[in-house]
Coordinates of C-alpha atoms (C1' of nucleotides) in Angstrom, one line a residue:
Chain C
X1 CA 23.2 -0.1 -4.5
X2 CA 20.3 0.1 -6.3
X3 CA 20.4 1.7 -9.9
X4 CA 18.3 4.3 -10.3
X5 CA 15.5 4.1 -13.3
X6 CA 15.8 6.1 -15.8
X7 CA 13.9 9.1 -16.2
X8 CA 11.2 8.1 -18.8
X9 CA 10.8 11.3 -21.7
X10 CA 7.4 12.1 -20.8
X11 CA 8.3 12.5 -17.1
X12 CA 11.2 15.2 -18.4
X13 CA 8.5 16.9 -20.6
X14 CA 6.2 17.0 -17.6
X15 CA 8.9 18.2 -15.2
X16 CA 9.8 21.1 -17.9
X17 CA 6.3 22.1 -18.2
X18 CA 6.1 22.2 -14.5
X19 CA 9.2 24.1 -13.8
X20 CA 7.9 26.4 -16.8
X21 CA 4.4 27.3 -14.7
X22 CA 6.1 27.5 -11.3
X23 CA 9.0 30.1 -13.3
X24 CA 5.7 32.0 -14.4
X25 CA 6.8 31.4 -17.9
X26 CA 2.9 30.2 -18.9
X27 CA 0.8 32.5 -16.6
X28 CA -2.2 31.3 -14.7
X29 CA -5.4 31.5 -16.5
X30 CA -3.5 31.6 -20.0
X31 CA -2.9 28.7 -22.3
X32 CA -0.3 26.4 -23.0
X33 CA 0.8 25.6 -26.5
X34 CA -1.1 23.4 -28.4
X35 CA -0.3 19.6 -28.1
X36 CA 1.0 19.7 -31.8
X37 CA 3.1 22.7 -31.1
X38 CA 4.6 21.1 -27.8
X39 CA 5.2 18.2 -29.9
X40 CA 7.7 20.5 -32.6
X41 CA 9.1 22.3 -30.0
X42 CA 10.0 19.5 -27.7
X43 CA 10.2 17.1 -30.6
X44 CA 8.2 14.1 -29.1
X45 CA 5.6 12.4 -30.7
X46 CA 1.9 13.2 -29.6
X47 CA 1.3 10.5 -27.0
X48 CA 4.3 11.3 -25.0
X49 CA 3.5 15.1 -24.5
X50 CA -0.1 13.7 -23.5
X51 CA 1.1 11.4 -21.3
X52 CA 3.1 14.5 -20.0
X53 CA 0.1 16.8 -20.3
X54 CA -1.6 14.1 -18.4
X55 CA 0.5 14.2 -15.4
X56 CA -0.1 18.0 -15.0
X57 CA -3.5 18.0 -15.4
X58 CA -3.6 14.8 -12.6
X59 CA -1.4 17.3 -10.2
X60 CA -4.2 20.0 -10.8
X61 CA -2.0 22.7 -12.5
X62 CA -3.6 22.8 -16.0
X63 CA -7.2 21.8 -17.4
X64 CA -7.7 20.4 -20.7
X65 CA -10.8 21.3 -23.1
X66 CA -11.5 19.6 -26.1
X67 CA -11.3 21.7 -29.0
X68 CA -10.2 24.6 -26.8
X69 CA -6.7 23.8 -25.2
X70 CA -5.0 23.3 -22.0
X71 CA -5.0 26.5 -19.6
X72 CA -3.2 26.6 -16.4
X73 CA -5.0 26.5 -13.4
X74 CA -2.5 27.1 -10.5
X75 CA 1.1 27.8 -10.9
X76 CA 1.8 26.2 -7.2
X77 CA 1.3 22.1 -7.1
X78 CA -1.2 21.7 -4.7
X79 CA -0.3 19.1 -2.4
X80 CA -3.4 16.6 -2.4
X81 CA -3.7 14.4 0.6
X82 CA -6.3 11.1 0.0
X83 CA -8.5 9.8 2.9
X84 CA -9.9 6.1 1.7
X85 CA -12.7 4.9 3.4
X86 CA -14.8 1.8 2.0
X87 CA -18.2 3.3 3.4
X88 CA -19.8 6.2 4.7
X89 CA -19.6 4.5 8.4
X90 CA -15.7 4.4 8.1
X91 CA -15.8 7.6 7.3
X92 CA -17.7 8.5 10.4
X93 CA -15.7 6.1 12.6
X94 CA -18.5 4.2 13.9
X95 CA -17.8 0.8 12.6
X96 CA -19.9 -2.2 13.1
X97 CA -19.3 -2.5 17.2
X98 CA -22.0 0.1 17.3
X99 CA -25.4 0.8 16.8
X100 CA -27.5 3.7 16.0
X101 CA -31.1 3.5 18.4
X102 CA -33.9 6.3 17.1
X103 CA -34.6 8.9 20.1
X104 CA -37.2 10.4 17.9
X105 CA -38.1 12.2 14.7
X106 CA -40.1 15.8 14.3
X107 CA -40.8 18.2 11.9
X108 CA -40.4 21.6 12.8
X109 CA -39.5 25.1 10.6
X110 CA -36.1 25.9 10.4
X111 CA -35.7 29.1 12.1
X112 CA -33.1 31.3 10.7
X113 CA -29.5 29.8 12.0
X114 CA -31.0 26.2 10.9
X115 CA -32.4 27.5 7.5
X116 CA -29.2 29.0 6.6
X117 CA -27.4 25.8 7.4
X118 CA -29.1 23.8 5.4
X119 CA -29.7 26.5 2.3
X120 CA -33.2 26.7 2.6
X121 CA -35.5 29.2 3.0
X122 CA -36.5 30.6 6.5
X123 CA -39.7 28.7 7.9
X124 CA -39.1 25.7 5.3
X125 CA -40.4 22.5 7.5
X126 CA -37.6 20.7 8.3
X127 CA -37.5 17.0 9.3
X128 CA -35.3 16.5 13.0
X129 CA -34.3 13.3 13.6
X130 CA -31.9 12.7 16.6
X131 CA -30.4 9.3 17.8
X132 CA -27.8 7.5 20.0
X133 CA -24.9 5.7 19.2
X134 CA -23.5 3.2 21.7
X135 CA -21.1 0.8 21.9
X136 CA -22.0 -2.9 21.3
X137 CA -22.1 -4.2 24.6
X138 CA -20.8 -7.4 25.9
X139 CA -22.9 -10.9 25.3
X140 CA -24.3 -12.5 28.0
X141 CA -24.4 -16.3 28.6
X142 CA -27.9 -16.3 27.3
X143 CA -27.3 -15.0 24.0
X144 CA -28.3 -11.4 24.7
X145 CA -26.2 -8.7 25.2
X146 CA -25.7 -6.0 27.5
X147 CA -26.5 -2.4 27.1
X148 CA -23.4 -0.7 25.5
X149 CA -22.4 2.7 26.9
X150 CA -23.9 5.4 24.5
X151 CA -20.8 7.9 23.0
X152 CA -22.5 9.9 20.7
X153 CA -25.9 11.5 20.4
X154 CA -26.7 12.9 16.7
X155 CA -28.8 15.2 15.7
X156 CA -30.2 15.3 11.8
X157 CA -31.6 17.4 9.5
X158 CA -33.0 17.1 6.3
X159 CA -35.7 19.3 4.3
X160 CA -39.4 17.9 4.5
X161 CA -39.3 17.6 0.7
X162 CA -40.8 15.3 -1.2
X163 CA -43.2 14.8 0.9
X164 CA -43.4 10.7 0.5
X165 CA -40.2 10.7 1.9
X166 CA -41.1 13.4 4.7
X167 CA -43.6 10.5 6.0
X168 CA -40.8 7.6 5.5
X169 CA -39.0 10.1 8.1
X170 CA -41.3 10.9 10.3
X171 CA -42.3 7.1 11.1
X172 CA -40.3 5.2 13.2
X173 CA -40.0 2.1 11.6
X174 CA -38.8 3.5 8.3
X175 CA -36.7 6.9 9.4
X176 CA -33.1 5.3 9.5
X177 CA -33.4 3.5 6.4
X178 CA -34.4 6.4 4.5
X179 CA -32.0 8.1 6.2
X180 CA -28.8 6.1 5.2
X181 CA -30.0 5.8 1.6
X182 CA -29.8 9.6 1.3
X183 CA -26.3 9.0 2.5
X184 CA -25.7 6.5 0.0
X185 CA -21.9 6.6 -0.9
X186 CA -22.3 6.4 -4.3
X187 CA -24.4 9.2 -4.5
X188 CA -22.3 11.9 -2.1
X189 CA -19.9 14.0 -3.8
X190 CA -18.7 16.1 -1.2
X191 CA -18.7 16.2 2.3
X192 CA -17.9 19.4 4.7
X193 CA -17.2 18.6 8.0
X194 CA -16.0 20.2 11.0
X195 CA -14.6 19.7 14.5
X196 CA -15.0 21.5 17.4
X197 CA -15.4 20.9 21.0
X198 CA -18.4 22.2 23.5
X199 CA -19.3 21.3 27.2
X200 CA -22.2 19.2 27.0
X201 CA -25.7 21.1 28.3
X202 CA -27.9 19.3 30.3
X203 CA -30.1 17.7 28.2
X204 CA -27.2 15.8 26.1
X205 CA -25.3 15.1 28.9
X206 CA -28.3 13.1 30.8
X207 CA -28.5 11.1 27.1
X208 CA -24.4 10.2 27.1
X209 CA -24.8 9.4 30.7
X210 CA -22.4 11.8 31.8
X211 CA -21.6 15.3 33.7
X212 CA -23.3 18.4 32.4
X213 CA -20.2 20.5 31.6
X214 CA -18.0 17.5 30.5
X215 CA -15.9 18.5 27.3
X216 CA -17.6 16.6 23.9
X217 CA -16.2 16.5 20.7
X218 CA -18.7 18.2 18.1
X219 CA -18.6 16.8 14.8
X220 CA -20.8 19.1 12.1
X221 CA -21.4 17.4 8.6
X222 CA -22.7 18.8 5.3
X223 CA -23.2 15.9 2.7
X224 CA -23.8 16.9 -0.4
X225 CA -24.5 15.0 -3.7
X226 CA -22.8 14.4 -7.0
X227 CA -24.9 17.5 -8.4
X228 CA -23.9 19.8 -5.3
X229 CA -27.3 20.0 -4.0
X230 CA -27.2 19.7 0.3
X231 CA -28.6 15.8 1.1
X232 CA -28.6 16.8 4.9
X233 CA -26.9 18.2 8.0
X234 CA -25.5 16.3 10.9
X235 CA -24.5 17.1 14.0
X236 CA -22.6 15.3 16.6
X237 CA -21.9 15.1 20.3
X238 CA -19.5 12.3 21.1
X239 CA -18.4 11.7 24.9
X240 CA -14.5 12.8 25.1
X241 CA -13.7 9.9 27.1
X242 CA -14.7 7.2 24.2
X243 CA -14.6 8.7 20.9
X244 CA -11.3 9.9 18.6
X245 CA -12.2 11.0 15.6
X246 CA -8.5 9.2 13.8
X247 CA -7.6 9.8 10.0
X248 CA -4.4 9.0 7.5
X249 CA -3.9 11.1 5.1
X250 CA -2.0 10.2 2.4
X251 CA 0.1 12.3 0.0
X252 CA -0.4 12.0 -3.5
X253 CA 2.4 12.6 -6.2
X254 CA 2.4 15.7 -9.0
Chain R
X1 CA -32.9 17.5 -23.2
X2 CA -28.6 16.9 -23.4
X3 CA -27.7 14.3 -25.7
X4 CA -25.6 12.0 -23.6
X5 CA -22.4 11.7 -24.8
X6 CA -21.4 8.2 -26.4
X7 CA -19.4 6.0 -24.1
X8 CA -15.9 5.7 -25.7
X9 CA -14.8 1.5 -25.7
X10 CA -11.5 2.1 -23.4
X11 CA -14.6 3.0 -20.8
X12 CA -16.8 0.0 -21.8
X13 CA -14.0 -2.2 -21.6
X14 CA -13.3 -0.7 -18.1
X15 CA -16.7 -1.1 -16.8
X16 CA -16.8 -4.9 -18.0
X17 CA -13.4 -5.4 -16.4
X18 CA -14.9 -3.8 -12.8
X19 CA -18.3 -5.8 -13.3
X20 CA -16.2 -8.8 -13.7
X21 CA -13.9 -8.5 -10.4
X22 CA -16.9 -7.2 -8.3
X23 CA -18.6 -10.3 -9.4
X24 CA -15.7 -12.4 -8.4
X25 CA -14.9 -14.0 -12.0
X26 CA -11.6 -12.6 -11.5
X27 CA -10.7 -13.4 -7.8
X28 CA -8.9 -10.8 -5.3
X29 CA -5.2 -11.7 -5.5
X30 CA -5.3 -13.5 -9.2
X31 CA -4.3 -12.4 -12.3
X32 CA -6.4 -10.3 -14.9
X33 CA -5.2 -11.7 -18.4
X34 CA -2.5 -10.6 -19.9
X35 CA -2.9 -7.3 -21.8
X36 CA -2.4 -9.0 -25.3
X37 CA -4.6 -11.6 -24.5
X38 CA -7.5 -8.9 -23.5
X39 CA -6.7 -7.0 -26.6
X40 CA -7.8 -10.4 -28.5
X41 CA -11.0 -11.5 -26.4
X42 CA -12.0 -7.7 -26.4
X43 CA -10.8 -7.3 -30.2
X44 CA -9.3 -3.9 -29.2
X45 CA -5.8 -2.0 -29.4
X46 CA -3.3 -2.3 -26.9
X47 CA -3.4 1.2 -26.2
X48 CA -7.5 0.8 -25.4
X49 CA -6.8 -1.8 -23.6
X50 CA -4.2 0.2 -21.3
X51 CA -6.6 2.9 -21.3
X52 CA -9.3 1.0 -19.0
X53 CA -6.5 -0.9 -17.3
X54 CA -5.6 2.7 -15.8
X55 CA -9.0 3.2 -14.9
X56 CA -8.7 0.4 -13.0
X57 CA -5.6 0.6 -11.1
X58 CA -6.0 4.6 -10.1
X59 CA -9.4 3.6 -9.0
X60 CA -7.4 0.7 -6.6
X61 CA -8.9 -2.4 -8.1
X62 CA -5.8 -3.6 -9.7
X63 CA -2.2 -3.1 -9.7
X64 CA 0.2 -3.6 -12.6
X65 CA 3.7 -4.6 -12.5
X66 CA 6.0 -4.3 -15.3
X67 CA 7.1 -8.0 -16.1
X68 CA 4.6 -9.5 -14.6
X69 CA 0.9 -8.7 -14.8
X70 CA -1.9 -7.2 -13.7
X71 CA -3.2 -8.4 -9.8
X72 CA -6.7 -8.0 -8.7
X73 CA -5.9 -6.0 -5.2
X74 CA -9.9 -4.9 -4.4
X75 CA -13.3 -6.5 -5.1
X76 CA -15.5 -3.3 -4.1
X77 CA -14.6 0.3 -5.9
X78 CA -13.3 2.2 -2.6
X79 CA -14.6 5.0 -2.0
X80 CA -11.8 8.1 -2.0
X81 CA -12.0 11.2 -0.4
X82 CA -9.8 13.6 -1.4
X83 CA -8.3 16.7 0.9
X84 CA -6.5 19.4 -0.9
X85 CA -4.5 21.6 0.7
X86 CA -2.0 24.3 -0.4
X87 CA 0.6 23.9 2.1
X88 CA 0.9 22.6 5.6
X89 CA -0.3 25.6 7.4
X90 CA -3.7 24.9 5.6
X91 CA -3.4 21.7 6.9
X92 CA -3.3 22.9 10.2
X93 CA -5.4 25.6 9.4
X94 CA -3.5 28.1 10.7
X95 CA -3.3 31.0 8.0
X96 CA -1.7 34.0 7.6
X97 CA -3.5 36.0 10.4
X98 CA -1.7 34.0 13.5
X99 CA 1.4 33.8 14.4
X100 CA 3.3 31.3 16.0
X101 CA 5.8 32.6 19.3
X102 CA 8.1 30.2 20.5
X103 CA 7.2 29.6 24.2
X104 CA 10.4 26.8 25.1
X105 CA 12.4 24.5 23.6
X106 CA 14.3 21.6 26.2
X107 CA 15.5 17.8 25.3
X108 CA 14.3 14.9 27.8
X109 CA 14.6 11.4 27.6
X110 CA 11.3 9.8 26.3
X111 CA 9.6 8.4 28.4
X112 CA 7.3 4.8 27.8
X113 CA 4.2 7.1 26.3
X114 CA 6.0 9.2 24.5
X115 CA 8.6 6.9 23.3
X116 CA 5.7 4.4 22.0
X117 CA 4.8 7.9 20.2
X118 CA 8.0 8.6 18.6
X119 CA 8.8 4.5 17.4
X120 CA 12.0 5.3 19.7
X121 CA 13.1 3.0 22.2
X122 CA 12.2 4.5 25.8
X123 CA 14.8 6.8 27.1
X124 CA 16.0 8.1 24.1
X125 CA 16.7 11.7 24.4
X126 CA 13.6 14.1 22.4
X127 CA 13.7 17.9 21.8
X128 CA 10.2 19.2 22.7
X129 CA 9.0 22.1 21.6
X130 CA 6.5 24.6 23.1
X131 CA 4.3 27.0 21.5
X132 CA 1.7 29.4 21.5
X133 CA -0.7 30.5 18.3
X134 CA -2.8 33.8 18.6
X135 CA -4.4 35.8 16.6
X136 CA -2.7 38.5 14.8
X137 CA -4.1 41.3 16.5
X138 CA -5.6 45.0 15.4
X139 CA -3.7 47.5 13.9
X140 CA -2.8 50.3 15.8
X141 CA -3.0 54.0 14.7
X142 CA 0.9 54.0 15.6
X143 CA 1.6 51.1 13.1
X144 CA 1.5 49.0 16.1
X145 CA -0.8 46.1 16.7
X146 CA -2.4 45.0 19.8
X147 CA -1.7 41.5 21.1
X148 CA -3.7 39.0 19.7
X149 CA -6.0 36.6 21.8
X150 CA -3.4 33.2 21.9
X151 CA -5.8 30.0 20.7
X152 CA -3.5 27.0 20.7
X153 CA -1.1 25.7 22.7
X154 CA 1.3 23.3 20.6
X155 CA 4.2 20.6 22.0
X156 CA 6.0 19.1 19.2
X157 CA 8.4 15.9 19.4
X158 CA 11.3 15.0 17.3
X159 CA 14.3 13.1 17.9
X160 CA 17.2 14.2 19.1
X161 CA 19.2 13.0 16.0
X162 CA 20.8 14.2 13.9
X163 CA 22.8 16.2 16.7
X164 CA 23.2 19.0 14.1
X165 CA 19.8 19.6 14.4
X166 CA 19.6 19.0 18.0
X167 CA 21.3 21.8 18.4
X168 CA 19.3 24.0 16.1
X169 CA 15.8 23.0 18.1
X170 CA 17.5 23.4 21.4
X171 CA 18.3 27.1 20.1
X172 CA 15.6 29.7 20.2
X173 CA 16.9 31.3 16.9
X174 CA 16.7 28.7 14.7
X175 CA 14.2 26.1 16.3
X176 CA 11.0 27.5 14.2
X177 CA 12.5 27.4 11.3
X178 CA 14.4 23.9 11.7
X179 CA 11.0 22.7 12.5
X180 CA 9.1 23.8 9.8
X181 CA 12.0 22.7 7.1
X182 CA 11.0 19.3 8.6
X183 CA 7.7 19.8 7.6
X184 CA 7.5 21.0 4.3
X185 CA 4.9 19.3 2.6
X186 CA 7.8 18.2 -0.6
X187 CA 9.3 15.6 2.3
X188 CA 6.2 13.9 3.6
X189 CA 4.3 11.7 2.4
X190 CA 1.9 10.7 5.1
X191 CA 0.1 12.3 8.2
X192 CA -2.1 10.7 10.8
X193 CA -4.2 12.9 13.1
X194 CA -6.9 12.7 15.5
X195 CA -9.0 14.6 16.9
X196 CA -10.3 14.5 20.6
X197 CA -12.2 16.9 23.2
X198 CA -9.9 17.6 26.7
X199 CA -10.7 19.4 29.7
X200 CA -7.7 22.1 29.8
X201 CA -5.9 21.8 32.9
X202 CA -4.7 24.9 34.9
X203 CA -1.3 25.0 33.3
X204 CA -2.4 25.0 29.5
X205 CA -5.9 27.1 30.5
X206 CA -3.5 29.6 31.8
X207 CA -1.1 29.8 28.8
X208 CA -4.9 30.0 26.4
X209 CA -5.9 32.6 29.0
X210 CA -9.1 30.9 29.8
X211 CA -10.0 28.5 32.9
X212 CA -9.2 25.1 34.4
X213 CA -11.6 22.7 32.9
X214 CA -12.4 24.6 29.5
X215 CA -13.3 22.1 26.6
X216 CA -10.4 22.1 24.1
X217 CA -10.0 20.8 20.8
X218 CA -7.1 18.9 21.0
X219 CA -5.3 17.3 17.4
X220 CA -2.8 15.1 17.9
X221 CA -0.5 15.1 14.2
X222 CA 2.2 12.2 13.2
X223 CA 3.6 13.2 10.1
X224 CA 5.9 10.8 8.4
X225 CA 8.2 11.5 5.3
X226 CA 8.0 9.8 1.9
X227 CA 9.6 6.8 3.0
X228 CA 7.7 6.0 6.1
X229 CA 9.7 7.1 8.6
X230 CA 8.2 9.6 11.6
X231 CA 9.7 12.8 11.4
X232 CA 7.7 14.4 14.5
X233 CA 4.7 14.1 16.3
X234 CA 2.7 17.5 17.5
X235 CA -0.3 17.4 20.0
X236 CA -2.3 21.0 19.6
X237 CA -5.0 22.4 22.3
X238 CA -7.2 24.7 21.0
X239 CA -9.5 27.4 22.6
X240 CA -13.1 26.0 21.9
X241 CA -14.4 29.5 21.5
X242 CA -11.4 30.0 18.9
X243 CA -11.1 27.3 16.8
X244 CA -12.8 24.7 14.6
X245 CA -11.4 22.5 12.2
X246 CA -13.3 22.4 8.7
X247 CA -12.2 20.3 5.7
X248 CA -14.0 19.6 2.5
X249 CA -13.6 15.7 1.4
X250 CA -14.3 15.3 -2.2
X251 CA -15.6 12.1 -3.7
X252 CA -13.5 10.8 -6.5
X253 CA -14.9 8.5 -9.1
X254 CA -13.5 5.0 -10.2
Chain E
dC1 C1' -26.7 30.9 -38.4
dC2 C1' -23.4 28.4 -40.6
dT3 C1' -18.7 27.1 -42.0
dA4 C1' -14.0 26.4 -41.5
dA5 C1' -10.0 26.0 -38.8
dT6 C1' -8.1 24.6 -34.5
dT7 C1' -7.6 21.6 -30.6
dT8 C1' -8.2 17.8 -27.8
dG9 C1' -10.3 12.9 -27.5
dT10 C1' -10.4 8.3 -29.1
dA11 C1' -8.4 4.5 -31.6
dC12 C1' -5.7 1.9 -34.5
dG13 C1' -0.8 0.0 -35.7
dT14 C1' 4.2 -1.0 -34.7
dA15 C1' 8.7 -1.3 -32.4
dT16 C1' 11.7 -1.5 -28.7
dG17 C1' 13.0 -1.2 -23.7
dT18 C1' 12.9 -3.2 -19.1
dA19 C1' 11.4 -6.0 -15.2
dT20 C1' 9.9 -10.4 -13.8
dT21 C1' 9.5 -15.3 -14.0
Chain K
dA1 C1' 19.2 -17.6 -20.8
dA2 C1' 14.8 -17.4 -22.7
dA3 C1' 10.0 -16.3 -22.5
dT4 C1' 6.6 -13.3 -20.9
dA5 C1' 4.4 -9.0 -19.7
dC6 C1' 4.1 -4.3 -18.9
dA7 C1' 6.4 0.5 -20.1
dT8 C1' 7.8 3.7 -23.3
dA9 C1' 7.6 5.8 -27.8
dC10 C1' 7.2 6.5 -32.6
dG11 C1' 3.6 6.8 -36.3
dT12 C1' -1.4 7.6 -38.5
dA13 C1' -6.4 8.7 -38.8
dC14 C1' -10.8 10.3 -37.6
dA15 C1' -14.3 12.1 -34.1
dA16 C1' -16.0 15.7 -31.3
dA17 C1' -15.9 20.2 -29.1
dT18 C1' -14.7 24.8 -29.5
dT19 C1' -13.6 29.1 -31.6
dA20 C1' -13.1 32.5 -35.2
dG21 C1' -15.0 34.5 -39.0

DNA sequence: CCTAATTTGTACGTATGTATT
DNA sequence: AAATACATACGTACAAATTAG
């Protein structure tokens, strides 16, 4: 039998306040008391009701402003659920067993579906990279390997400006580096992403080396950077047969 | 021109901490020194002290345990992404304009694939549960509403035990609602999905009330509760033409 | 526009409780 | 059993942001 901790006093103040906003008895969009008032009421000393305060604002429900007060935010605790990833390829699942070859980069103007998409105006040149991913392939007794399969053919976009590193994109050589340093981790601050699936047309089934028709898992990404300005769009086709797109998501505590 | 704000010492001391472990002065799986000791080199108050120390540890570089220290855990920030969702039908995406109808409920014994599934030792006896999700439909002049077009076909899994609840699944009555008390979002504490492309075949492209061979998004969902343990496991096809899956992944800051 | 009052943020000190070694 | 280390909790003071007037 294990004995059960007890319940620390700032965990009882945050549980109150909690119950209090769920109970509607501090409204959304209204304040709560002030941190020396809480502290009369509840007769705790200062750092315990922030400690409390702390909690809440963690779980979402209020949001503190200095010299202004703490106003609730939402009177349900959202339930948060964490994805870790160390880098922006674990996030896409592609790991180092694959490699991403260059199938060519062109600018074009983004006609209205593609301007829209990427918040720019109509006609705004637009840089078009698109590339293959394939698995590693197995070594040969030589040292060199074999060609992997290919499972996922990726189309990017990105807007032509500046123009220094519109050329860095449009040459060969220099387009995928300048292309993962947009998509820097420490510069991304949020990412939209969604899933659906397609049957493959022609064209991208002849580059997965499949069936036109065969079902591929589409994968459409938004990054966007700390400031909330679009970095670039991503879209892509993965082969059914060799991709799962596989996350944990973890739930985190009010 | 914004002034920048002055870095307050509980953040400088953080910083130095994170400098230190990146650059391996303080090695993954040792000690940081103790928090008195820290206070003295950094000639700083416990309290600012503690301050950075949480920056570190709810940014996953260290952990702290009462009694005996603080451990290095990481040498590289991770990078979090954080999902928020309301409730689990957000998770699933499912909102308030579908409905889910029951379409069967049966118990079988597990066989190897689905047992491997479930943690459960093959044989075991599961309750499955069949589904259909449409759309809600138009209203009707009457008050009525036309049928909605169905989008996904859902199996869930769970064990036959407890045999209470057996009972309830195996009951057309009560298994929605014995499912979804399973699931409330209080209880779990972790959920691993993928995401894969299918052909449908005739029987689930009948049931979606499109054809054989359709592309499908199918999500497979293991949702465990706060103590590891699987409560049920739910593979959902989707009508391509129907349904995508979006989320939003927010970066969080160390 | 400026001032004063209010409110949270930062930072110090001290004492005691509790888990670990 | 004793020492160590983090957790909880009281106190105080001043800084910085906001708001009211």
């Amino acid at each position: 039998m294990t004995q059960n901790k007890k319940t620390p006093r700032y965990r009882e103040i945050a549980d109150g306040l909690i119950a209090d906003i769920v109970a509607r008895r501090y409204a959304v969009g209204s304040s709560l008391p002030a941190e020396s008032e809480l502290c009369e009421q509840l007769q705790a000393s200062r750092h315990t009701v922030r400690e409390a305060l702390r909690i809440l604002e963690e779980g979402g429900l209020i949001s503190r402003r200095q010299g202004s007060g703490s106003e609730v935010v939402a009177d349900t605790p959202p339930v948060r659920y964490r994805q870790t990833v160390d880098t922006i390829e674990d996030l896409l699942q592609y790991g180092k067993q694959s490699r991403l070859s260059l199938l060519g980069t062109r600018e074009l103007a983004a006609h209205a579906a593609l301007a829209q998409r990427l918040r720019l105006p109509e006609g705004t040149p637009v840089i078009e990279l698109r590339g293959l991913r394939s698995e590693r392939g197995e070594a040969r007794a030589d040292g060199t390997r074999l060609p992997g399969r290919p499972f996922a053919l990726t189309t990017i976009w990105m807007s032509a400006q500046p123009a220094r590193r519109r050329d860095k994109l449009l040459h060969p050589d220099t387009a995928l580096s300048t292309m993962l340093a947009a998509l820097d981790a420490r510069t991304l601050g949020r990412i939209e992403q969604a899933f659906t699936a397609v049957a493959l047309d022609a064209d991208a089934a002849e580059q997965l080396q499949t069936k036109k028709g065969a079902p591929s898992l589409c994968a459409e990404r938004a990054y966007f950077d700390k400031k909330g300005a679009l970095v670039l769009v991503a879209r892509s086709l993965h082969r059914a047969d060799l991709f799962r797109y596989a996350t944990v998501l973890r739930h985190e505590a009010v």
